[in-house]
PDB file of C-alpha atoms in Angstrom:
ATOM      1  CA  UNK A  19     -91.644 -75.832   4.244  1.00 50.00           C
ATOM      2  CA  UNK A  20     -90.778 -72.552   5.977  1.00 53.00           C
ATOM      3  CA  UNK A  21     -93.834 -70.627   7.348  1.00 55.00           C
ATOM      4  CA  UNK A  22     -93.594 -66.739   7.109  1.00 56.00           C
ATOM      5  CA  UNK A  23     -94.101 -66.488  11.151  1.00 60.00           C
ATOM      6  CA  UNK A  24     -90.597 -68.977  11.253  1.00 59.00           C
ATOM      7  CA  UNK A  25     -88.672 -66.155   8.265  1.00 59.00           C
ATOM      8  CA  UNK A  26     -89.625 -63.123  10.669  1.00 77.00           C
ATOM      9  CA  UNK A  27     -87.618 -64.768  13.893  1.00 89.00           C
ATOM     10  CA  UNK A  28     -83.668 -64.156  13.790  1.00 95.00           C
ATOM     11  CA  UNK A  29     -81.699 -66.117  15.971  1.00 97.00           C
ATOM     12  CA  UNK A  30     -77.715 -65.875  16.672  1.00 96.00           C
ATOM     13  CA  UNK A  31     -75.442 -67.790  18.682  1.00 95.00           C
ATOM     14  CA  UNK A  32     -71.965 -66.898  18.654  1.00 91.00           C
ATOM     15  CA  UNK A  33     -70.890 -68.930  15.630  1.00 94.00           C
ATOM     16  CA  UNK A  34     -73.914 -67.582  13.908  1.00 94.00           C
ATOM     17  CA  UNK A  35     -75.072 -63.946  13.693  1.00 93.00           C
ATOM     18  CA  UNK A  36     -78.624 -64.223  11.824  1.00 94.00           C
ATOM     19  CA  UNK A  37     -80.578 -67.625  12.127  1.00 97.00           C
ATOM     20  CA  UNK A  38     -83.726 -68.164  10.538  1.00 96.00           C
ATOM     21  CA  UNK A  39     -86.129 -70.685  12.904  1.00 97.00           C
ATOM     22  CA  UNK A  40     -85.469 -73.009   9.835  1.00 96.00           C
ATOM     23  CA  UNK A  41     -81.755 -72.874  10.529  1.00 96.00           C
ATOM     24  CA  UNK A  42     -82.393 -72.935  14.430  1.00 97.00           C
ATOM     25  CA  UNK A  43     -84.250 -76.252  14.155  1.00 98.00           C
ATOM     26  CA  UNK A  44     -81.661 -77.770  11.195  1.00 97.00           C
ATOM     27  CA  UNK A  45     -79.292 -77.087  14.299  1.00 98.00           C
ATOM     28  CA  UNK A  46     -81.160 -79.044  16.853  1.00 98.00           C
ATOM     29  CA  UNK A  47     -81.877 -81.974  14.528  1.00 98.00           C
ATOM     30  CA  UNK A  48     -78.330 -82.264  14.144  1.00 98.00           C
ATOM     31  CA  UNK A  49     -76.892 -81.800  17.388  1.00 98.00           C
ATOM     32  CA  UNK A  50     -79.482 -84.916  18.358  1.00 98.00           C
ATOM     33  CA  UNK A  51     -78.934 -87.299  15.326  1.00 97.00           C
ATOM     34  CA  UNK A  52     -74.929 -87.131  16.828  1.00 96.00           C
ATOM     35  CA  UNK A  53     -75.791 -89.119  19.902  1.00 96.00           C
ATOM     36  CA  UNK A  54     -79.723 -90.177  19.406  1.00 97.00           C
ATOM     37  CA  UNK A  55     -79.055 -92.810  22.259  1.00 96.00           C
ATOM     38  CA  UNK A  56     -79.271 -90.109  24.811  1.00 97.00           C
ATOM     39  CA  UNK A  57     -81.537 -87.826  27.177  1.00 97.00           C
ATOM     40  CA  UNK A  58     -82.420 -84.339  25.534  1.00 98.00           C
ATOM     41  CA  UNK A  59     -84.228 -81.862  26.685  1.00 98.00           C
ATOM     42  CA  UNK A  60     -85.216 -78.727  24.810  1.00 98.00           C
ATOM     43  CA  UNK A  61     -85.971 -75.496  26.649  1.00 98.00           C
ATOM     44  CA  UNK A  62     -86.802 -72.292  25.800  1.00 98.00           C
ATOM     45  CA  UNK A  63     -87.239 -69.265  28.132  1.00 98.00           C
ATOM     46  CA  UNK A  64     -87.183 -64.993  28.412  1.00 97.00           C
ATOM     47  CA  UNK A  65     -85.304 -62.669  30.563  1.00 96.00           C
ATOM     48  CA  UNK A  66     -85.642 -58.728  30.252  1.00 96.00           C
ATOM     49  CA  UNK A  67     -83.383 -56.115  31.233  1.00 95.00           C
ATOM     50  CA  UNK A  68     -84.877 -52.433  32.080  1.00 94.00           C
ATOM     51  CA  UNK A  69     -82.298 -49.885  30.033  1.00 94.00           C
ATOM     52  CA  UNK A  70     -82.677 -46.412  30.146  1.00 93.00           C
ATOM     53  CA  UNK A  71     -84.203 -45.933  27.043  1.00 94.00           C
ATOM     54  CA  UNK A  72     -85.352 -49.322  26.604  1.00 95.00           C
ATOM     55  CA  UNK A  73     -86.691 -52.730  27.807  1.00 96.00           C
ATOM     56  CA  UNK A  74     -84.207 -55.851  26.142  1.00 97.00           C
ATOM     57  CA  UNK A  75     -86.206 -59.010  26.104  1.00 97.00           C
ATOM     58  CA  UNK A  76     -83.709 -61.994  25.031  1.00 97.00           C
ATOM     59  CA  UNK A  77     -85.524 -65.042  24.369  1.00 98.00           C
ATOM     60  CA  UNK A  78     -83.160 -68.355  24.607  1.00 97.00           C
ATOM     61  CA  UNK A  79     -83.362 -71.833  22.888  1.00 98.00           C
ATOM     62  CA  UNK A  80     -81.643 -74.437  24.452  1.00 98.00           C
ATOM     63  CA  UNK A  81     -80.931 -78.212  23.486  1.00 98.00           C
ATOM     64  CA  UNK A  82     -79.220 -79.765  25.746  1.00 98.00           C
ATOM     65  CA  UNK A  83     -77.458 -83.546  25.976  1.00 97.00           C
ATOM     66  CA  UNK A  84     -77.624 -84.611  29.456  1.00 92.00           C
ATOM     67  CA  UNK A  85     -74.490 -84.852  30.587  1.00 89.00           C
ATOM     68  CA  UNK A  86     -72.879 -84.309  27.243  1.00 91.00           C
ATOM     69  CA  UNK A  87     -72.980 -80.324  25.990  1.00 95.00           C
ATOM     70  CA  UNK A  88     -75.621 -77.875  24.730  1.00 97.00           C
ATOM     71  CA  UNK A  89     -76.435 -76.386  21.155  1.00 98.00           C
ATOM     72  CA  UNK A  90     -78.053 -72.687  22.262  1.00 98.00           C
ATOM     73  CA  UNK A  91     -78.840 -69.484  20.506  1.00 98.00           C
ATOM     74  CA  UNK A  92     -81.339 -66.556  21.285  1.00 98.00           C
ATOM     75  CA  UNK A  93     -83.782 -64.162  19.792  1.00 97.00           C
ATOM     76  CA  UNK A  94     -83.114 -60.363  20.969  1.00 97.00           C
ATOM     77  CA  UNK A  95     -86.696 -58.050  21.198  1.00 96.00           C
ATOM     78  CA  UNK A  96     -86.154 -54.421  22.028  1.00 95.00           C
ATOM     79  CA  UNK A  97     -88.854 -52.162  23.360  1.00 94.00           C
ATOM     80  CA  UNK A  98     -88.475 -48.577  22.860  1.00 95.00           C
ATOM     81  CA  UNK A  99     -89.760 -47.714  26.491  1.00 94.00           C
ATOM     82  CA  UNK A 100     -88.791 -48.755  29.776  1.00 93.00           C
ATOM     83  CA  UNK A 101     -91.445 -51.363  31.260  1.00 93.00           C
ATOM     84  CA  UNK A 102     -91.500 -50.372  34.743  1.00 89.00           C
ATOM     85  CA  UNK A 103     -94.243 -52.785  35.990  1.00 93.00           C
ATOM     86  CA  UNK A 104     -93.254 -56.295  36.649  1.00 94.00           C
ATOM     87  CA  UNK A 105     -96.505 -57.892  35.838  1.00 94.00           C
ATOM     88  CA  UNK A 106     -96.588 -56.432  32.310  1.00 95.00           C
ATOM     89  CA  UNK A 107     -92.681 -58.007  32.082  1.00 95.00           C
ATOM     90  CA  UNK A 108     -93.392 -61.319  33.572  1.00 96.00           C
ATOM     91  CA  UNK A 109     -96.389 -61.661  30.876  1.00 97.00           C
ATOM     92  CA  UNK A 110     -94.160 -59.960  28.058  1.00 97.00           C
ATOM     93  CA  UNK A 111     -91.144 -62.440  28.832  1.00 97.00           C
ATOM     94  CA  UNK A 112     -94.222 -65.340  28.915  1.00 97.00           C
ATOM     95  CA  UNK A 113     -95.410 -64.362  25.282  1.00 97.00           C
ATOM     96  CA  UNK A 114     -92.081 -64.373  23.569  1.00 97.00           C
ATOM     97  CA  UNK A 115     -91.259 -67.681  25.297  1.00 97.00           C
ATOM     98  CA  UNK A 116     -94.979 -69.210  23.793  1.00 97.00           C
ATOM     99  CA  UNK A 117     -94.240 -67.222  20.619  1.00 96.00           C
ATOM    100  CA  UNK A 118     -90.675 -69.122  19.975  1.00 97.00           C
ATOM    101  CA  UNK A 119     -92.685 -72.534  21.607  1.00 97.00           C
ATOM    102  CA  UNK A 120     -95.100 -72.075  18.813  1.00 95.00           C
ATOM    103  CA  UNK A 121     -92.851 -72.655  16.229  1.00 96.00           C
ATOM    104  CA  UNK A 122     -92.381 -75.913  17.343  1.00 97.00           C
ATOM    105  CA  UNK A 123     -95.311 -77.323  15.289  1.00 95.00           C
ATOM    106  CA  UNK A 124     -96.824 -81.344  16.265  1.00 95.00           C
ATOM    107  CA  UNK A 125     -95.077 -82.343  12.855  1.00 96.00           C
ATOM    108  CA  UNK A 126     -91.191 -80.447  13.753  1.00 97.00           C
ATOM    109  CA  UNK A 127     -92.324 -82.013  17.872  1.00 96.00           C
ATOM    110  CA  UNK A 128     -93.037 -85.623  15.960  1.00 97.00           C
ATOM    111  CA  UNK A 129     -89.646 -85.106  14.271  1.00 98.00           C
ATOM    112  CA  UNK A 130     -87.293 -84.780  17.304  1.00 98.00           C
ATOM    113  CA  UNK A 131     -89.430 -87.563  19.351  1.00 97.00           C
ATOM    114  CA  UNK A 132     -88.882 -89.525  16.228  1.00 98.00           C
ATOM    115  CA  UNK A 133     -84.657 -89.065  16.334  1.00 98.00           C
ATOM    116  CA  UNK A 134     -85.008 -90.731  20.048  1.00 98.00           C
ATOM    117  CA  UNK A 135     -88.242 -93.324  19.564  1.00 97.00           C
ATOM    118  CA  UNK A 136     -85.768 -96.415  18.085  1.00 97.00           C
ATOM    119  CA  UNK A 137     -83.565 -95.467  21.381  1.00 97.00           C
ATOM    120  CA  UNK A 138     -86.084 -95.153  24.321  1.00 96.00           C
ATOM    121  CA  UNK A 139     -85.933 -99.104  25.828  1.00 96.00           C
ATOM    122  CA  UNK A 140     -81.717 -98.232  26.305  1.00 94.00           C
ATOM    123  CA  UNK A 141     -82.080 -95.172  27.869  1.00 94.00           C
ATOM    124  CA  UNK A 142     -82.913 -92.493  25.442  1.00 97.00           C
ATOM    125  CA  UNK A 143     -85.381 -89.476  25.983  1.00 97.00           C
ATOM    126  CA  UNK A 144     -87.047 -86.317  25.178  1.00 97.00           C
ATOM    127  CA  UNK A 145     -88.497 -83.503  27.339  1.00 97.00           C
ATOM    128  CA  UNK A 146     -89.855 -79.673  25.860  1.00 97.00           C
ATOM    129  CA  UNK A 147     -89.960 -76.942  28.369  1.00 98.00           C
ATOM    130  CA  UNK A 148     -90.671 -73.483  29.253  1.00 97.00           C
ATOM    131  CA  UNK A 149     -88.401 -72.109  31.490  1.00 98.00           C
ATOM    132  CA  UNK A 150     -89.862 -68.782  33.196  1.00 97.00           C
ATOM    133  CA  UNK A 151     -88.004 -66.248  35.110  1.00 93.00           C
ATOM    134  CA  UNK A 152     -90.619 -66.595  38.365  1.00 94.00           C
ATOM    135  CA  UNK A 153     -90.152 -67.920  41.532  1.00 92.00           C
ATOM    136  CA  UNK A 154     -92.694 -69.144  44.201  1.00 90.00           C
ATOM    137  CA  UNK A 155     -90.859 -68.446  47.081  1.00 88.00           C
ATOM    138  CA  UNK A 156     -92.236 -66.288  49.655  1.00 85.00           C
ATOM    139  CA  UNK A 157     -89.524 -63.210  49.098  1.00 85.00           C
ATOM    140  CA  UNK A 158     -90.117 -63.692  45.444  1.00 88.00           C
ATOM    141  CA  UNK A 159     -92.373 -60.718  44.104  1.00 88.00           C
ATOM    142  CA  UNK A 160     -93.554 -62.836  40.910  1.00 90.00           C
ATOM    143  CA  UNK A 161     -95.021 -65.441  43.040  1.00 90.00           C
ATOM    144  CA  UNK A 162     -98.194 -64.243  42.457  1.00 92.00           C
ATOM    145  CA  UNK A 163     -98.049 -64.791  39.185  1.00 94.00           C
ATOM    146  CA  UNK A 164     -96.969 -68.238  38.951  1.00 95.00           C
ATOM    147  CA  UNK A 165    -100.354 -70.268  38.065  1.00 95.00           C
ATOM    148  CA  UNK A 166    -100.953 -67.610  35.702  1.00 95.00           C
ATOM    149  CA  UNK A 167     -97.532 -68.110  33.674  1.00 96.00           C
ATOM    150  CA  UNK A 168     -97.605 -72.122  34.164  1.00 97.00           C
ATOM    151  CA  UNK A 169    -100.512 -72.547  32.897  1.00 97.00           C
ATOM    152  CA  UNK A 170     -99.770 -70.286  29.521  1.00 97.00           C
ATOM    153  CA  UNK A 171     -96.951 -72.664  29.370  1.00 97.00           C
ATOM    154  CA  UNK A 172     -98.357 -76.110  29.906  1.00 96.00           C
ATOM    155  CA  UNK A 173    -101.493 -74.668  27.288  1.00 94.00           C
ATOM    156  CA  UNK A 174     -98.518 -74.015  24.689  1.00 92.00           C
ATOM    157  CA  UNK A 175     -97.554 -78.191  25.057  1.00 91.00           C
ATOM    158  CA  UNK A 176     -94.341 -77.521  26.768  1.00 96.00           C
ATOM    159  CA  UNK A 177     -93.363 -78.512  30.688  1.00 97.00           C
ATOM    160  CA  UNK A 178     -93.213 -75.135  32.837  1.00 97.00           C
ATOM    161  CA  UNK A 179     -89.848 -75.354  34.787  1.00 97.00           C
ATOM    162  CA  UNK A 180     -89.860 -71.939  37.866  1.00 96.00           C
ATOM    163  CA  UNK A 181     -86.906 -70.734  39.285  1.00 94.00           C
ATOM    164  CA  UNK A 182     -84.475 -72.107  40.719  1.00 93.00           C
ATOM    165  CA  UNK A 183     -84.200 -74.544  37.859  1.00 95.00           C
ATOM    166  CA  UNK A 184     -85.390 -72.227  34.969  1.00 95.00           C
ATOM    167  CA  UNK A 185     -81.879 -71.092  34.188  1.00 94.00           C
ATOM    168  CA  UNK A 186     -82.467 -70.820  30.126  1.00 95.00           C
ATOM    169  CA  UNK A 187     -84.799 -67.956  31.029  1.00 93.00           C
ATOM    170  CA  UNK A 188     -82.984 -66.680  34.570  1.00 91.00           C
ATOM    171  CA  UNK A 189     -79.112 -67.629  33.958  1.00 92.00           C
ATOM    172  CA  UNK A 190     -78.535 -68.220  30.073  1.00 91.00           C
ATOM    173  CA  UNK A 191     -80.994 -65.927  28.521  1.00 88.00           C
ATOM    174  CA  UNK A 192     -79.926 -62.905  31.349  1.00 86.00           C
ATOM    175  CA  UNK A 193     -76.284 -63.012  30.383  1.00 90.00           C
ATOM    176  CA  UNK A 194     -77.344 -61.660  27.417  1.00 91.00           C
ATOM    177  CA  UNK A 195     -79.905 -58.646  28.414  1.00 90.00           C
ATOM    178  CA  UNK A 196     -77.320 -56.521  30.488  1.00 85.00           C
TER     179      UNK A 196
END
């Protein structure tokens, strides 16, 4: 059953053009019943762009086959105004990542774990994370917000994953906010 928070969400990928989160997750269930014998790992993660008369927030979704390919799509979010301070933007980019996390439910969680569970003695597995645009290196300016984020992250159920190996949020997810 469909939840009205899941109908409000459009998602597009460039074989699709407007994705409910029901359609996003039919997607993903798919892609893993195809090979359920191997190592997934499901990601999701913001970037924003500062336009001139806006600030673009795209918001990736990324299942990936280790090894073997990647289903993806994204969620675009448009503020009228540009958002000049990188604190506010860091936490913005951290919200829409835990809003699109929280529509992974325990029972839609139980049913991916479930595609992989007969699998996981040969091999098979299943990871969730939250891949944030920060960094904690010492030239990186968002390092100081790095426990703050992580923690948002790891409360939403899903592993926090920093730069330099959050690329849903700082590689996939960017290509699409220019």
């Amino acid at each position: 059953m469909q939840t009205e928070q899941e109908n409000s969400f459009v998602f597009q990928n460039l074989q699709e053009s407007a994705m409910s989160f029901h359609d996003v997750f039919k997607n993903i269930i798919s892609f893993m019943r195809m090979d359920p014998r191997s190592s997934f790992r499901l990601m999701v993660g913001t970037d924003s762009q500062v336009h001139p008369d806006k600030t673009l927030f795209i918001t990736g979704i990324v299942i990936q086959k280790e090894g073997k390919g990647a289903w993806a799509c994204i969620k675009k979010t448009s503020l009228k105004r540009k958002m000049h301070s990188l604190h506010e933007r860091i936490s913005y980019e951290t919200a829409l990542t835990e809003e699109v996390v929280s529509l992974f439910t325990n029972e839609k969680k139980i049913q991916l774990v479930d595609i992989v569970l007969p699998f996981i003695y040969s091999g098979a597995s299943f990871v969730m994370e939250g891949h944030l645009d920060i960094g904690a290196g010492k030239r990186n300016k968002t390092r100081e917000y790095v426990q703050e984020m992580v923690a948002r992250i790891q409360s939403a159920g899903f592993e926090p994953v920093i730069k330099p190996d959050a690329f849903v949020a700082s590689s996939y997810a960017n290509k699409y906010t220019k």
